[in-house]
Amino acid sequence: GAIDLGVHGFRLDVSQLQGKATELPTQPEDLRESVNFFDFDATHPILRDIRALLDSYPGDRMAVGEVFLLSTELVAKYYGNNDELHLAFNFPPLFAAWDADVWRKRIGRTCEALPADAWPTWVLSNHDNPRHRTRYGGSEARARAAAVLLLTLRGPPFLDAGEEPGLADAALAPGAEQHPGGRTRCRPPRPWESAAETANLALSRPLPPAR
């Protein structure tokens, strides 16, 4: 498998959906509005099995989970007793306004909610949401200040590709939307990729002056 080929780190997509209630059908279209499909207890034994497999190999192996639950208290359960995920993405700050009081509260809640031996993680942008430079008004100064915050908090930071040079969302040419969820703007080809890959995207949208 991948570990035998030398892979040391894994991102587990929608980790909170690894398990499900056994009484639910595979395609419960008629139940989507009335049943909560998130955060099933059956997920945790699966994550413990994955962790045991990783720990059985020599050297350091790591799994980070995309636990899309906007409650750090709920996310904390996915660390287990240091026997489930090594790290879990911490998404509430992704939706925080660029405001000192808001961020102070987000940071405090994160540190209080996680187990004492768990490392918090920090995320400003990802492939499903507007990039933080765009969310913060397009300001280069704000994007740089946010990067300083991200990189100096206790715990691992996670960067979306293109975040390093401070990319904003792409401006799309008419008819260029390709993602059914409307997320093409935050998934543009990067400036260092080929011209063919950027042909349908206008990446030169002017930004407001830096403040």
mmCIF file of C-alpha atoms in Angstrom:
data_model
loop_
_atom_site.group_PDB
_atom_site.id
_atom_site.type_symbol
_atom_site.label_atom_id
_atom_site.label_comp_id
_atom_site.label_asym_id
_atom_site.label_seq_id
_atom_site.Cartn_x
_atom_site.Cartn_y
_atom_site.Cartn_z
ATOM 1 C CA GLY A 1 0.000 0.000 0.000
ATOM 2 C CA ALA A 2 0.886 3.686 0.127
ATOM 3 C CA ILE A 3 2.671 3.362 3.456
ATOM 4 C CA ASP A 4 4.923 0.644 2.041
ATOM 5 C CA LEU A 5 5.794 3.018 -0.806
ATOM 6 C CA GLY A 6 6.995 5.623 1.683
ATOM 7 C CA VAL A 7 3.960 7.844 2.261
ATOM 8 C CA HIS A 8 4.088 9.318 5.744
ATOM 9 C CA GLY A 9 1.007 11.542 5.863
ATOM 10 C CA PHE A 10 -2.642 11.132 4.927
ATOM 11 C CA ARG A 11 -5.604 13.505 4.685
ATOM 12 C CA LEU A 12 -8.837 11.664 5.464
ATOM 13 C CA ASP A 13 -11.712 13.275 3.592
ATOM 14 C CA VAL A 14 -14.921 13.982 5.556
ATOM 15 C CA SER A 15 -13.673 11.920 8.465
ATOM 16 C CA GLN A 16 -16.900 12.318 10.427
ATOM 17 C CA LEU A 17 -18.695 10.296 7.733
ATOM 18 C CA GLN A 18 -16.452 7.224 7.858
ATOM 19 C CA GLY A 19 -19.157 5.377 9.781
ATOM 20 C CA LYS A 20 -22.933 5.441 9.720
ATOM 21 C CA ALA A 21 -25.853 4.057 11.663
ATOM 22 C CA THR A 22 -26.368 0.462 10.557
ATOM 23 C CA GLU A 23 -30.131 0.891 10.303
ATOM 24 C CA LEU A 24 -29.841 3.558 7.614
ATOM 25 C CA PRO A 25 -30.118 2.542 3.945
ATOM 26 C CA THR A 26 -27.298 3.261 1.539
ATOM 27 C CA GLN A 27 -29.181 5.930 -0.402
ATOM 28 C CA PRO A 28 -31.632 7.487 2.096
ATOM 29 C CA GLU A 29 -32.948 10.177 -0.246
ATOM 30 C CA ASP A 30 -36.268 10.286 1.580
ATOM 31 C CA LEU A 31 -34.532 10.842 4.927
ATOM 32 C CA ARG A 32 -32.065 13.577 4.023
ATOM 33 C CA GLU A 33 -34.135 16.337 5.621
ATOM 34 C CA SER A 34 -34.939 14.492 8.838
ATOM 35 C CA VAL A 35 -31.832 12.467 9.725
ATOM 36 C CA ASN A 36 -28.479 13.801 10.852
ATOM 37 C CA PHE A 37 -25.787 11.858 8.971
ATOM 38 C CA PHE A 38 -22.891 13.447 10.825
ATOM 39 C CA ASP A 39 -20.903 12.463 13.885
ATOM 40 C CA PHE A 40 -21.887 8.813 14.289
ATOM 41 C CA ASP A 41 -20.256 6.851 17.114
ATOM 42 C CA ALA A 42 -19.531 4.084 14.600
ATOM 43 C CA THR A 43 -16.876 6.318 13.034
ATOM 44 C CA HIS A 44 -14.516 6.162 16.010
ATOM 45 C CA PRO A 45 -13.648 2.433 15.881
ATOM 46 C CA ILE A 46 -12.796 2.907 12.193
ATOM 47 C CA LEU A 47 -10.448 5.775 13.016
ATOM 48 C CA ARG A 48 -8.856 3.746 15.793
ATOM 49 C CA ASP A 49 -8.178 0.938 13.324
ATOM 50 C CA ILE A 50 -6.570 3.411 10.904
ATOM 51 C CA ARG A 51 -4.444 4.848 13.705
ATOM 52 C CA ALA A 52 -3.358 1.382 14.835
ATOM 53 C CA LEU A 53 -2.273 0.578 11.283
ATOM 54 C CA LEU A 54 -0.246 3.787 11.015
ATOM 55 C CA ASP A 55 1.340 3.242 14.418
ATOM 56 C CA SER A 56 2.336 -0.296 13.474
ATOM 57 C CA TYR A 57 4.894 1.046 10.997
ATOM 58 C CA PRO A 58 8.327 2.266 12.071
ATOM 59 C CA GLY A 59 8.986 5.987 12.027
ATOM 60 C CA ASP A 60 6.467 8.797 12.192
ATOM 61 C CA ARG A 61 3.169 8.457 10.311
ATOM 62 C CA MET A 62 0.360 10.981 10.477
ATOM 63 C CA ALA A 63 -3.334 11.254 9.618
ATOM 64 C CA VAL A 64 -5.168 14.570 9.544
ATOM 65 C CA GLY A 65 -8.936 14.442 9.301
ATOM 66 C CA GLU A 66 -11.269 16.769 7.480
ATOM 67 C CA VAL A 67 -13.803 16.729 10.310
ATOM 68 C CA PHE A 68 -16.309 19.229 8.996
ATOM 69 C CA LEU A 69 -18.142 19.921 12.238
ATOM 70 C CA LEU A 70 -18.253 23.596 13.142
ATOM 71 C CA SER A 71 -17.845 22.877 16.829
ATOM 72 C CA THR A 72 -14.369 22.376 18.248
ATOM 73 C CA GLU A 73 -15.924 20.437 21.135
ATOM 74 C CA LEU A 74 -17.261 17.868 18.658
ATOM 75 C CA VAL A 75 -14.026 17.817 16.666
ATOM 76 C CA ALA A 76 -12.085 17.118 19.872
ATOM 77 C CA LYS A 77 -13.680 13.654 20.058
ATOM 78 C CA TYR A 78 -11.897 12.656 16.867
ATOM 79 C CA TYR A 79 -8.524 12.795 18.585
ATOM 80 C CA GLY A 80 -9.797 10.028 20.878
ATOM 81 C CA ASN A 81 -7.457 9.150 23.721
ATOM 82 C CA ASN A 82 -4.499 9.813 21.478
ATOM 83 C CA ASP A 83 -5.612 6.754 19.511
ATOM 84 C CA GLU A 84 -7.639 8.227 16.624
ATOM 85 C CA LEU A 85 -6.613 11.144 14.390
ATOM 86 C CA HIS A 86 -3.238 12.738 14.957
ATOM 87 C CA LEU A 87 -4.683 16.066 13.789
ATOM 88 C CA ALA A 88 -8.088 17.391 12.779
ATOM 89 C CA PHE A 89 -8.767 20.464 10.674
ATOM 90 C CA ASN A 90 -10.162 23.286 12.772
ATOM 91 C CA PHE A 91 -12.723 24.990 10.531
ATOM 92 C CA PRO A 92 -14.487 27.645 12.671
ATOM 93 C CA PRO A 93 -11.671 30.208 12.102
ATOM 94 C CA LEU A 94 -12.225 29.746 8.367
ATOM 95 C CA PHE A 95 -15.530 31.559 8.836
ATOM 96 C CA ALA A 96 -14.294 34.197 11.281
ATOM 97 C CA ALA A 97 -14.481 37.855 10.311
ATOM 98 C CA TRP A 98 -11.237 39.818 10.207
ATOM 99 C CA ASP A 99 -11.795 41.203 13.671
ATOM 100 C CA ALA A 100 -9.443 40.986 16.651
ATOM 101 C CA ASP A 101 -12.156 40.164 19.204
ATOM 102 C CA VAL A 102 -13.658 37.465 16.997
ATOM 103 C CA TRP A 103 -10.274 35.830 16.458
ATOM 104 C CA ARG A 104 -9.390 36.073 20.141
ATOM 105 C CA LYS A 105 -12.550 34.136 20.974
ATOM 106 C CA ARG A 106 -11.934 31.551 18.228
ATOM 107 C CA ILE A 107 -8.401 30.899 19.435
ATOM 108 C CA GLY A 108 -9.480 30.678 23.068
ATOM 109 C CA ARG A 109 -12.320 28.264 22.348
ATOM 110 C CA THR A 110 -10.038 26.036 20.305
ATOM 111 C CA CYS A 111 -7.412 25.822 23.030
ATOM 112 C CA GLU A 112 -10.027 25.160 25.713
ATOM 113 C CA ALA A 113 -11.953 22.486 23.804
ATOM 114 C CA LEU A 114 -9.132 20.204 22.697
ATOM 115 C CA PRO A 115 -7.514 17.574 24.923
ATOM 116 C CA ALA A 116 -4.381 18.792 26.688
ATOM 117 C CA ASP A 117 -2.139 16.543 24.590
ATOM 118 C CA ALA A 118 -3.795 17.386 21.252
ATOM 119 C CA TRP A 119 -2.312 19.802 18.764
ATOM 120 C CA PRO A 120 -4.738 22.405 17.380
ATOM 121 C CA THR A 121 -4.617 23.167 13.667
ATOM 122 C CA TRP A 122 -5.260 26.442 11.848
ATOM 123 C CA VAL A 123 -6.825 26.974 8.437
ATOM 124 C CA LEU A 124 -7.477 30.254 6.607
ATOM 125 C CA SER A 125 -8.361 28.967 3.133
ATOM 126 C CA ASN A 126 -9.225 25.706 1.434
ATOM 127 C CA HIS A 127 -10.573 24.359 -1.842
ATOM 128 C CA ASP A 128 -14.220 24.660 -0.774
ATOM 129 C CA ASN A 129 -14.434 28.282 0.393
ATOM 130 C CA PRO A 130 -13.472 31.754 -0.803
ATOM 131 C CA ARG A 131 -9.809 32.463 -0.224
ATOM 132 C CA HIS A 132 -9.066 34.522 2.842
ATOM 133 C CA ARG A 133 -7.662 37.443 0.835
ATOM 134 C CA THR A 134 -10.992 37.709 -0.968
ATOM 135 C CA ARG A 135 -12.989 37.301 2.255
ATOM 136 C CA TYR A 136 -10.958 40.052 3.914
ATOM 137 C CA GLY A 137 -11.683 42.537 1.132
ATOM 138 C CA GLY A 138 -8.772 41.906 -1.231
ATOM 139 C CA SER A 139 -6.207 43.724 0.877
ATOM 140 C CA GLU A 140 -2.641 42.462 0.558
ATOM 141 C CA ALA A 141 -1.844 43.936 3.961
ATOM 142 C CA ARG A 142 -4.643 41.954 5.609
ATOM 143 C CA ALA A 143 -3.635 38.781 3.781
ATOM 144 C CA ARG A 144 -0.068 39.185 5.029
ATOM 145 C CA ALA A 145 -1.194 39.899 8.594
ATOM 146 C CA ALA A 146 -3.428 36.823 8.512
ATOM 147 C CA ALA A 147 -0.472 34.722 7.335
ATOM 148 C CA VAL A 148 1.599 35.960 10.277
ATOM 149 C CA LEU A 149 -1.228 34.952 12.617
ATOM 150 C CA LEU A 150 -1.598 31.542 10.966
ATOM 151 C CA LEU A 151 2.116 30.786 11.150
ATOM 152 C CA THR A 152 2.702 31.885 14.731
ATOM 153 C CA LEU A 153 -0.173 30.219 16.589
ATOM 154 C CA ARG A 154 0.563 27.069 18.560
ATOM 155 C CA GLY A 155 -0.086 24.077 16.356
ATOM 156 C CA PRO A 156 0.379 23.141 12.690
ATOM 157 C CA PRO A 157 -0.835 25.599 10.025
ATOM 158 C CA PHE A 158 -2.339 24.293 6.776
ATOM 159 C CA LEU A 159 -1.933 26.275 3.545
ATOM 160 C CA ASP A 160 -4.075 25.970 0.438
ATOM 161 C CA ALA A 161 -1.984 25.925 -2.755
ATOM 162 C CA GLY A 162 -1.661 29.515 -3.944
ATOM 163 C CA GLU A 163 -2.063 30.910 -0.481
ATOM 164 C CA GLU A 164 1.694 31.487 -0.192
ATOM 165 C CA PRO A 165 1.770 34.404 -2.682
ATOM 166 C CA GLY A 166 -1.579 35.686 -1.423
ATOM 167 C CA LEU A 167 -3.855 34.725 -4.306
ATOM 168 C CA ALA A 168 -7.443 35.913 -4.281
ATOM 169 C CA ASP A 169 -10.370 34.073 -5.866
ATOM 170 C CA ALA A 170 -10.344 33.951 -9.648
ATOM 171 C CA ALA A 171 -12.653 36.040 -11.783
ATOM 172 C CA LEU A 172 -14.334 33.614 -14.164
ATOM 173 C CA ALA A 173 -14.995 34.136 -17.840
ATOM 174 C CA PRO A 174 -18.658 33.669 -18.828
ATOM 175 C CA GLY A 175 -19.562 29.998 -18.748
ATOM 176 C CA ALA A 176 -16.303 29.012 -17.089
ATOM 177 C CA GLU A 177 -17.868 27.702 -13.870
ATOM 178 C CA GLN A 178 -16.982 24.019 -13.826
ATOM 179 C CA HIS A 179 -17.781 22.839 -10.321
ATOM 180 C CA PRO A 180 -21.390 21.886 -9.513
ATOM 181 C CA GLY A 181 -20.961 23.443 -6.086
ATOM 182 C CA GLY A 182 -19.894 26.782 -7.536
ATOM 183 C CA ARG A 183 -16.379 26.433 -6.125
ATOM 184 C CA THR A 184 -14.309 27.003 -9.269
ATOM 185 C CA ARG A 185 -13.370 30.530 -8.142
ATOM 186 C CA CYS A 186 -11.417 29.192 -5.180
ATOM 187 C CA ARG A 187 -9.928 26.321 -7.221
ATOM 188 C CA PRO A 188 -8.228 28.169 -10.081
ATOM 189 C CA PRO A 189 -5.070 26.973 -11.796
ATOM 190 C CA ARG A 190 -2.100 28.592 -10.099
ATOM 191 C CA PRO A 191 -0.057 31.267 -11.900
ATOM 192 C CA TRP A 192 2.857 28.846 -12.233
ATOM 193 C CA GLU A 193 0.733 26.288 -14.098
ATOM 194 C CA SER A 194 0.507 26.036 -17.885
ATOM 195 C CA ALA A 195 -1.336 28.504 -20.108
ATOM 196 C CA ALA A 196 -3.648 25.721 -21.291
ATOM 197 C CA GLU A 197 -4.781 25.139 -17.720
ATOM 198 C CA THR A 198 -5.543 28.828 -17.213
ATOM 199 C CA ALA A 199 -7.184 29.478 -20.588
ATOM 200 C CA ASN A 200 -10.730 29.686 -19.233
ATOM 201 C CA LEU A 201 -9.911 31.714 -16.150
ATOM 202 C CA ALA A 202 -9.234 35.421 -15.846
ATOM 203 C CA LEU A 203 -6.701 35.482 -13.043
ATOM 204 C CA SER A 204 -5.829 39.159 -13.394
ATOM 205 C CA ARG A 205 -8.846 40.618 -11.637
ATOM 206 C CA PRO A 206 -7.740 43.948 -10.111
ATOM 207 C CA LEU A 207 -7.706 44.039 -6.326
ATOM 208 C CA PRO A 208 -8.497 46.979 -4.073
ATOM 209 C CA PRO A 209 -5.444 48.940 -2.911
ATOM 210 C CA ALA A 210 -3.600 47.453 0.061
ATOM 211 C CA ARG A 211 -4.623 48.939 3.389
#
